[in-house]
Amino acid sequence: SINMLNNISISSEKVNNGVWRQLLKSKFLVASVNSEKFKQAILDHGSKELSDRDLVSIMAKTILLDWRDVKDPDGNDLPYSEQMAIIALSTSDAVRSFVDNVSTNIGFYCEQ
């Protein structure tokens, strides 16, 4: 059998620094779950149980790195911050599943 992955060159720059992907009218800068920072944060957490809250906090620090054109419920621009990223990942199923899907999709992190 042919292993197609042999021909795919992963960009460590994209893995670690993220790629811009669009969800509706907003754009999100999403690093890969293979990023050094994410892997290190999981290791640093140690063997104690990783609650969803812990995971969201780690994702906000290491995976969801920035955003553009994100609005609050009143339609005002919502600037990115780690704290706002935690809130978005905790309260919006759409943002959470989008970030999960992008960060685990190897295709987004290939050399072009």
Short mmCIF file of N, CA, C and O in Angstrom, two decimals:
data_model
loop_
_atom_site.label_atom_id
_atom_site.label_comp_id
_atom_site.label_asym_id
_atom_site.label_seq_id
_atom_site.Cartn_x
_atom_site.Cartn_y
_atom_site.Cartn_z
N SER A 1 0.84 -1.20 0.00
CA SER A 1 0.00 0.00 0.00
C SER A 1 0.88 1.24 0.00
O SER A 1 1.98 1.23 0.54
N ILE A 2 0.38 2.30 -0.60
CA ILE A 2 1.13 3.54 -0.70
C ILE A 2 0.75 4.44 0.47
O ILE A 2 -0.43 4.65 0.73
N ASN A 3 1.76 4.92 1.17
CA ASN A 3 1.49 5.86 2.26
C ASN A 3 1.54 7.27 1.71
O ASN A 3 2.61 7.79 1.43
N MET A 4 0.37 7.87 1.53
CA MET A 4 0.30 9.22 0.96
C MET A 4 0.97 10.25 1.84
O MET A 4 1.40 11.29 1.38
N LEU A 5 1.04 9.97 3.14
CA LEU A 5 1.60 10.98 4.05
C LEU A 5 3.08 11.21 3.81
O LEU A 5 3.62 12.23 4.19
N ASN A 6 3.75 10.24 3.17
CA ASN A 6 5.18 10.42 2.90
C ASN A 6 5.44 11.62 2.01
O ASN A 6 6.53 12.21 2.06
N ASN A 7 4.46 11.95 1.17
CA ASN A 7 4.66 13.04 0.22
C ASN A 7 4.22 14.39 0.76
O ASN A 7 4.34 15.40 0.10
N ILE A 8 3.71 14.38 1.99
CA ILE A 8 3.22 15.63 2.57
C ILE A 8 4.31 16.21 3.45
O ILE A 8 4.86 15.55 4.31
N SER A 9 4.62 17.46 3.18
CA SER A 9 5.64 18.13 3.98
C SER A 9 4.94 19.08 4.95
O SER A 9 4.25 20.01 4.54
N ILE A 10 5.09 18.80 6.23
CA ILE A 10 4.43 19.61 7.25
C ILE A 10 5.28 20.85 7.52
O ILE A 10 6.50 20.77 7.65
N SER A 11 4.64 21.99 7.62
CA SER A 11 5.32 23.25 7.91
C SER A 11 5.34 23.47 9.42
O SER A 11 4.30 23.70 10.02
N SER A 12 6.53 23.40 10.02
CA SER A 12 6.60 23.60 11.48
C SER A 12 6.21 25.04 11.83
O SER A 12 5.67 25.31 12.89
N GLU A 13 6.44 25.95 10.89
CA GLU A 13 6.04 27.34 11.11
C GLU A 13 4.52 27.43 11.27
O GLU A 13 4.02 28.08 12.19
N LYS A 14 3.78 26.75 10.39
CA LYS A 14 2.32 26.76 10.48
C LYS A 14 1.83 26.00 11.71
O LYS A 14 0.90 26.44 12.39
N VAL A 15 2.45 24.86 11.97
CA VAL A 15 2.07 24.04 13.13
C VAL A 15 2.16 24.87 14.41
O VAL A 15 1.25 24.85 15.24
N ASN A 16 3.26 25.60 14.55
CA ASN A 16 3.52 26.32 15.80
C ASN A 16 2.91 27.71 15.86
O ASN A 16 2.49 28.16 16.92
N ASN A 17 2.85 28.39 14.71
CA ASN A 17 2.39 29.78 14.70
C ASN A 17 0.97 29.94 14.19
O ASN A 17 0.41 31.03 14.23
N GLY A 18 0.41 28.85 13.68
CA GLY A 18 -0.99 28.86 13.30
C GLY A 18 -1.24 29.21 11.84
O GLY A 18 -0.37 29.70 11.13
N VAL A 19 -2.47 28.93 11.43
CA VAL A 19 -2.96 29.27 10.09
C VAL A 19 -4.28 30.01 10.28
O VAL A 19 -5.03 29.75 11.22
N TRP A 20 -4.53 30.98 9.39
CA TRP A 20 -5.80 31.72 9.44
C TRP A 20 -6.87 30.91 8.72
O TRP A 20 -6.68 30.51 7.58
N ARG A 21 -7.98 30.64 9.42
CA ARG A 21 -9.12 29.96 8.82
C ARG A 21 -10.37 30.75 9.13
O ARG A 21 -10.48 31.34 10.19
N GLN A 22 -11.32 30.70 8.20
CA GLN A 22 -12.53 31.51 8.33
C GLN A 22 -13.71 30.69 8.83
O GLN A 22 -13.92 29.56 8.39
N LEU A 23 -14.45 31.26 9.77
CA LEU A 23 -15.71 30.69 10.25
C LEU A 23 -16.74 31.80 10.13
O LEU A 23 -16.63 32.82 10.82
N LEU A 24 -17.72 31.60 9.25
CA LEU A 24 -18.69 32.66 8.95
C LEU A 24 -17.94 33.94 8.57
O LEU A 24 -17.12 33.90 7.67
N LYS A 25 -18.15 35.05 9.29
CA LYS A 25 -17.48 36.30 8.89
C LYS A 25 -16.21 36.55 9.69
O LYS A 25 -15.55 37.58 9.53
N SER A 26 -15.88 35.63 10.58
CA SER A 26 -14.72 35.81 11.45
C SER A 26 -13.55 34.95 10.98
O SER A 26 -13.75 33.91 10.36
N LYS A 27 -12.33 35.40 11.28
CA LYS A 27 -11.14 34.63 10.97
C LYS A 27 -10.42 34.31 12.27
O LYS A 27 -10.35 35.15 13.18
N PHE A 28 -9.89 33.09 12.35
CA PHE A 28 -9.21 32.63 13.55
C PHE A 28 -7.83 32.10 13.20
O PHE A 28 -7.66 31.40 12.20
N LEU A 29 -6.84 32.46 14.02
CA LEU A 29 -5.47 31.96 13.86
C LEU A 29 -5.33 30.75 14.77
O LEU A 29 -5.36 30.89 16.00
N VAL A 30 -5.19 29.58 14.15
CA VAL A 30 -5.25 28.33 14.90
C VAL A 30 -3.97 27.52 14.68
O VAL A 30 -3.64 27.16 13.55
N ALA A 31 -3.26 27.25 15.78
CA ALA A 31 -2.09 26.38 15.72
C ALA A 31 -2.53 24.93 15.79
O ALA A 31 -3.66 24.62 16.17
N SER A 32 -1.62 24.04 15.46
CA SER A 32 -1.92 22.61 15.45
C SER A 32 -1.77 22.01 16.84
O SER A 32 -0.98 22.49 17.67
N VAL A 33 -2.49 20.92 17.09
CA VAL A 33 -2.29 20.17 18.33
C VAL A 33 -0.90 19.55 18.37
O VAL A 33 -0.46 19.09 19.42
N ASN A 34 -0.20 19.56 17.24
CA ASN A 34 1.18 19.08 17.22
C ASN A 34 2.19 20.18 17.53
O ASN A 34 3.40 19.95 17.46
N SER A 35 1.71 21.37 17.89
CA SER A 35 2.64 22.45 18.18
C SER A 35 3.42 22.15 19.46
O SER A 35 2.93 21.48 20.36
N GLU A 36 4.65 22.67 19.49
CA GLU A 36 5.51 22.46 20.66
C GLU A 36 4.84 22.99 21.92
O GLU A 36 4.87 22.36 22.97
N LYS A 37 4.23 24.17 21.83
CA LYS A 37 3.63 24.80 23.02
C LYS A 37 2.47 23.98 23.56
O LYS A 37 2.32 23.84 24.78
N PHE A 38 1.63 23.46 22.66
CA PHE A 38 0.50 22.66 23.11
C PHE A 38 0.98 21.37 23.78
O PHE A 38 0.56 21.03 24.88
N LYS A 39 1.92 20.68 23.11
CA LYS A 39 2.43 19.42 23.66
C LYS A 39 3.09 19.66 25.01
O LYS A 39 2.90 18.90 25.95
N GLN A 40 3.86 20.76 25.10
CA GLN A 40 4.55 21.08 26.36
C GLN A 40 3.53 21.39 27.47
O GLN A 40 3.70 20.95 28.61
N ALA A 41 2.48 22.13 27.12
CA ALA A 41 1.47 22.47 28.13
C ALA A 41 0.77 21.22 28.65
O ALA A 41 0.47 21.12 29.85
N ILE A 42 0.51 20.27 27.76
CA ILE A 42 -0.11 19.01 28.19
C ILE A 42 0.85 18.24 29.10
O ILE A 42 0.45 17.72 30.14
N LEU A 43 2.13 18.20 28.71
CA LEU A 43 3.13 17.54 29.54
C LEU A 43 3.25 18.22 30.91
O LEU A 43 3.30 17.56 31.94
N ASP A 44 3.28 19.56 30.89
CA ASP A 44 3.42 20.32 32.14
C ASP A 44 2.25 20.07 33.08
O ASP A 44 2.38 20.18 34.29
N HIS A 45 1.09 19.78 32.50
CA HIS A 45 -0.09 19.51 33.31
C HIS A 45 0.12 18.24 34.15
O HIS A 45 -0.47 18.09 35.22
N GLY A 46 0.97 17.36 33.63
CA GLY A 46 1.31 16.15 34.36
C GLY A 46 0.24 15.08 34.26
O GLY A 46 -0.61 15.12 33.38
N SER A 47 0.27 14.16 35.19
CA SER A 47 -0.61 13.00 35.10
C SER A 47 -1.97 13.26 35.75
O SER A 47 -2.85 12.42 35.66
N LYS A 48 -2.11 14.42 36.40
CA LYS A 48 -3.43 14.67 37.01
C LYS A 48 -4.47 14.86 35.91
O LYS A 48 -4.14 15.26 34.80
N GLU A 49 -5.69 14.59 36.25
CA GLU A 49 -6.76 14.60 35.25
C GLU A 49 -6.90 15.97 34.60
O GLU A 49 -6.82 17.00 35.26
N LEU A 50 -7.07 15.94 33.30
CA LEU A 50 -7.22 17.17 32.53
C LEU A 50 -8.72 17.46 32.40
O LEU A 50 -9.41 16.80 31.63
N SER A 51 -9.20 18.42 33.17
CA SER A 51 -10.62 18.78 33.06
C SER A 51 -10.84 19.57 31.77
O SER A 51 -9.89 20.06 31.16
N ASP A 52 -12.09 19.70 31.39
CA ASP A 52 -12.38 20.46 30.18
C ASP A 52 -11.92 21.90 30.36
O ASP A 52 -11.42 22.54 29.44
N ARG A 53 -12.08 22.41 31.58
CA ARG A 53 -11.65 23.78 31.88
C ARG A 53 -10.14 23.95 31.68
O ARG A 53 -9.69 24.95 31.14
N ASP A 54 -9.38 22.95 32.15
CA ASP A 54 -7.92 22.97 31.95
C ASP A 54 -7.59 22.96 30.46
O ASP A 54 -6.73 23.71 30.00
N LEU A 55 -8.28 22.09 29.72
CA LEU A 55 -8.02 21.96 28.29
C LEU A 55 -8.33 23.26 27.56
O LEU A 55 -7.55 23.71 26.71
N VAL A 56 -9.45 23.89 27.91
CA VAL A 56 -9.82 25.15 27.27
C VAL A 56 -8.76 26.22 27.55
O VAL A 56 -8.37 26.98 26.66
N SER A 57 -8.28 26.26 28.77
CA SER A 57 -7.24 27.22 29.13
C SER A 57 -5.96 26.98 28.32
O SER A 57 -5.35 27.92 27.81
N ILE A 58 -5.57 25.72 28.17
CA ILE A 58 -4.39 25.37 27.37
C ILE A 58 -4.61 25.71 25.90
O ILE A 58 -3.72 26.26 25.23
N MET A 59 -5.82 25.43 25.40
CA MET A 59 -6.13 25.76 24.00
C MET A 59 -6.04 27.27 23.76
O MET A 59 -5.54 27.71 22.72
N ALA A 60 -6.53 28.05 24.72
CA ALA A 60 -6.50 29.51 24.58
C ALA A 60 -5.06 30.03 24.58
O ALA A 60 -4.75 31.00 23.90
N LYS A 61 -4.19 29.37 25.33
CA LYS A 61 -2.79 29.79 25.40
C LYS A 61 -1.99 29.36 24.18
O LYS A 61 -1.07 30.05 23.76
N THR A 62 -2.33 28.18 23.61
CA THR A 62 -1.41 27.56 22.66
C THR A 62 -1.99 27.24 21.28
O THR A 62 -1.24 27.00 20.34
N ILE A 63 -3.33 27.24 21.16
CA ILE A 63 -3.97 26.81 19.90
C ILE A 63 -4.71 27.97 19.22
O ILE A 63 -4.50 28.25 18.06
N LEU A 64 -5.62 28.61 19.97
CA LEU A 64 -6.38 29.74 19.42
C LEU A 64 -5.58 31.01 19.70
O LEU A 64 -5.64 31.56 20.78
N LEU A 65 -4.79 31.45 18.70
CA LEU A 65 -3.76 32.47 18.95
C LEU A 65 -4.22 33.89 18.67
O LEU A 65 -3.62 34.84 19.17
N ASP A 66 -5.24 34.04 17.85
CA ASP A 66 -5.68 35.40 17.48
C ASP A 66 -6.99 35.27 16.72
O ASP A 66 -7.38 34.17 16.32
N TRP A 67 -7.66 36.39 16.53
CA TRP A 67 -8.84 36.39 15.67
C TRP A 67 -9.05 37.77 15.08
O TRP A 67 -8.49 38.75 15.56
N ARG A 68 -9.86 37.80 14.03
CA ARG A 68 -10.25 39.04 13.37
C ARG A 68 -11.75 39.00 13.14
O ARG A 68 -12.32 37.95 12.85
N ASP A 69 -12.36 40.17 13.24
CA ASP A 69 -13.80 40.32 12.92
C ASP A 69 -14.69 39.43 13.78
O ASP A 69 -15.65 38.84 13.29
N VAL A 70 -14.34 39.33 15.05
CA VAL A 70 -15.22 38.65 16.01
C VAL A 70 -16.01 39.75 16.71
O VAL A 70 -15.44 40.76 17.13
N LYS A 71 -17.32 39.55 16.81
CA LYS A 71 -18.20 40.59 17.37
C LYS A 71 -18.82 40.10 18.69
O LYS A 71 -19.06 38.91 18.85
N ASP A 72 -19.09 41.06 19.57
CA ASP A 72 -19.85 40.73 20.78
C ASP A 72 -21.34 40.70 20.41
O ASP A 72 -21.69 41.03 19.27
N PRO A 73 -22.20 40.31 21.36
CA PRO A 73 -23.62 40.21 21.00
C PRO A 73 -24.23 41.51 20.49
O PRO A 73 -25.23 41.49 19.78
N ASP A 74 -23.64 42.66 20.82
CA ASP A 74 -24.16 43.95 20.34
C ASP A 74 -23.57 44.35 19.00
O ASP A 74 -23.86 45.43 18.50
N GLY A 75 -22.71 43.51 18.44
CA GLY A 75 -22.14 43.79 17.13
C GLY A 75 -20.88 44.63 17.17
O GLY A 75 -20.40 45.09 16.14
N ASN A 76 -20.31 44.83 18.37
CA ASN A 76 -19.05 45.57 18.48
C ASN A 76 -17.88 44.62 18.30
O ASN A 76 -17.96 43.45 18.66
N ASP A 77 -16.77 45.16 17.73
CA ASP A 77 -15.57 44.36 17.58
C ASP A 77 -15.08 43.87 18.94
O ASP A 77 -15.01 44.65 19.89
N LEU A 78 -14.75 42.61 19.00
CA LEU A 78 -14.24 42.02 20.23
C LEU A 78 -12.76 41.72 20.02
O LEU A 78 -12.42 40.81 19.27
N PRO A 79 -11.88 42.51 20.65
CA PRO A 79 -10.44 42.26 20.45
C PRO A 79 -10.06 40.91 21.05
O PRO A 79 -10.64 40.48 22.05
N TYR A 80 -9.07 40.27 20.43
CA TYR A 80 -8.58 38.99 20.95
C TYR A 80 -7.81 39.21 22.24
O TYR A 80 -7.02 40.14 22.36
N SER A 81 -8.03 38.36 23.20
CA SER A 81 -7.15 38.22 24.36
C SER A 81 -7.26 36.77 24.80
O SER A 81 -8.22 36.08 24.44
N GLU A 82 -6.29 36.31 25.56
CA GLU A 82 -6.34 34.93 26.03
C GLU A 82 -7.62 34.70 26.85
O GLU A 82 -8.27 33.67 26.73
N GLN A 83 -7.98 35.69 27.67
CA GLN A 83 -9.18 35.56 28.50
C GLN A 83 -10.44 35.47 27.63
O GLN A 83 -11.32 34.66 27.89
N MET A 84 -10.51 36.30 26.57
CA MET A 84 -11.66 36.24 25.67
C MET A 84 -11.68 34.91 24.91
O MET A 84 -12.74 34.37 24.62
N ALA A 85 -10.50 34.40 24.58
CA ALA A 85 -10.42 33.11 23.90
C ALA A 85 -10.97 32.00 24.80
O ALA A 85 -11.69 31.11 24.33
N ILE A 86 -10.66 32.07 26.09
CA ILE A 86 -11.19 31.09 27.04
C ILE A 86 -12.72 31.16 27.06
O ILE A 86 -13.41 30.13 27.00
N ILE A 87 -13.24 32.38 27.10
CA ILE A 87 -14.69 32.56 27.12
C ILE A 87 -15.32 32.02 25.82
O ILE A 87 -16.32 31.30 25.86
N ALA A 88 -14.72 32.35 24.68
CA ALA A 88 -15.25 31.89 23.40
C ALA A 88 -15.26 30.36 23.32
O ALA A 88 -16.25 29.75 22.90
N LEU A 89 -14.15 29.75 23.73
CA LEU A 89 -14.04 28.29 23.66
C LEU A 89 -14.98 27.61 24.65
O LEU A 89 -15.45 26.50 24.42
N SER A 90 -15.26 28.29 25.77
CA SER A 90 -16.12 27.70 26.81
C SER A 90 -17.60 27.85 26.49
O SER A 90 -18.41 27.02 26.90
N THR A 91 -17.95 28.94 25.80
CA THR A 91 -19.37 29.25 25.67
C THR A 91 -19.93 29.04 24.27
O THR A 91 -21.13 28.95 24.09
N SER A 92 -19.06 28.98 23.27
CA SER A 92 -19.53 28.82 21.89
C SER A 92 -19.15 27.45 21.35
O SER A 92 -17.98 27.18 21.08
N ASP A 93 -20.17 26.59 21.19
CA ASP A 93 -19.92 25.27 20.61
C ASP A 93 -19.36 25.40 19.19
O ASP A 93 -18.53 24.59 18.77
N ALA A 94 -19.81 26.42 18.47
CA ALA A 94 -19.35 26.60 17.08
C ALA A 94 -17.86 26.90 17.05
O ALA A 94 -17.11 26.31 16.27
N VAL A 95 -17.41 27.82 17.91
CA VAL A 95 -15.98 28.17 17.95
C VAL A 95 -15.17 26.98 18.42
O VAL A 95 -14.14 26.63 17.84
N ARG A 96 -15.65 26.32 19.47
CA ARG A 96 -14.92 25.18 20.03
C ARG A 96 -14.73 24.08 19.00
O ARG A 96 -13.62 23.56 18.80
N SER A 97 -15.82 23.70 18.31
CA SER A 97 -15.69 22.59 17.36
C SER A 97 -14.86 23.02 16.15
O SER A 97 -14.09 22.22 15.61
N PHE A 98 -14.98 24.29 15.75
CA PHE A 98 -14.16 24.81 14.64
C PHE A 98 -12.68 24.72 14.99
O PHE A 98 -11.87 24.21 14.20
N VAL A 99 -12.31 25.20 16.17
CA VAL A 99 -10.90 25.19 16.59
C VAL A 99 -10.41 23.75 16.74
O VAL A 99 -9.30 23.42 16.32
N ASP A 100 -11.26 22.87 17.31
CA ASP A 100 -10.90 21.45 17.41
C ASP A 100 -10.62 20.86 16.03
O ASP A 100 -9.63 20.17 15.82
N ASN A 101 -11.53 21.14 15.09
CA ASN A 101 -11.40 20.55 13.75
C ASN A 101 -10.19 21.07 13.01
O ASN A 101 -9.48 20.30 12.36
N VAL A 102 -9.93 22.37 13.09
CA VAL A 102 -8.77 22.93 12.38
C VAL A 102 -7.48 22.42 13.00
O VAL A 102 -6.57 21.96 12.30
N SER A 103 -7.38 22.48 14.32
CA SER A 103 -6.11 22.16 14.99
C SER A 103 -5.72 20.69 14.84
O SER A 103 -4.55 20.35 14.98
N THR A 104 -6.69 19.83 14.53
CA THR A 104 -6.39 18.40 14.38
C THR A 104 -6.35 17.97 12.91
O THR A 104 -6.13 16.78 12.63
N ASN A 105 -6.53 18.90 11.97
CA ASN A 105 -6.53 18.55 10.55
C ASN A 105 -5.15 18.85 9.95
O ASN A 105 -4.79 19.98 9.68
N ILE A 106 -4.39 17.77 9.72
CA ILE A 106 -3.02 17.91 9.26
C ILE A 106 -2.92 18.66 7.93
O ILE A 106 -1.94 19.33 7.65
N GLY A 107 -3.99 18.58 7.14
CA GLY A 107 -3.98 19.22 5.82
C GLY A 107 -3.77 20.71 5.84
O GLY A 107 -3.24 21.29 4.89
N PHE A 108 -4.17 21.36 6.94
CA PHE A 108 -4.03 22.81 7.03
C PHE A 108 -2.60 23.25 7.30
O PHE A 108 -2.27 24.42 7.18
N TYR A 109 -1.75 22.31 7.71
CA TYR A 109 -0.41 22.67 8.18
C TYR A 109 0.70 22.19 7.24
O TYR A 109 1.84 22.08 7.63
N CYS A 110 0.32 21.90 6.00
CA CYS A 110 1.29 21.45 5.02
C CYS A 110 1.97 22.63 4.34
O CYS A 110 1.40 23.71 4.25
N GLU A 111 3.18 22.38 3.85
CA GLU A 111 3.85 23.37 3.01
C GLU A 111 3.01 23.55 1.76
O GLU A 111 2.48 22.58 1.21
N GLN A 112 2.89 24.78 1.30
CA GLN A 112 2.12 24.99 0.07
C GLN A 112 3.02 24.87 -1.14
O GLN A 112 4.12 25.33 -1.15
#
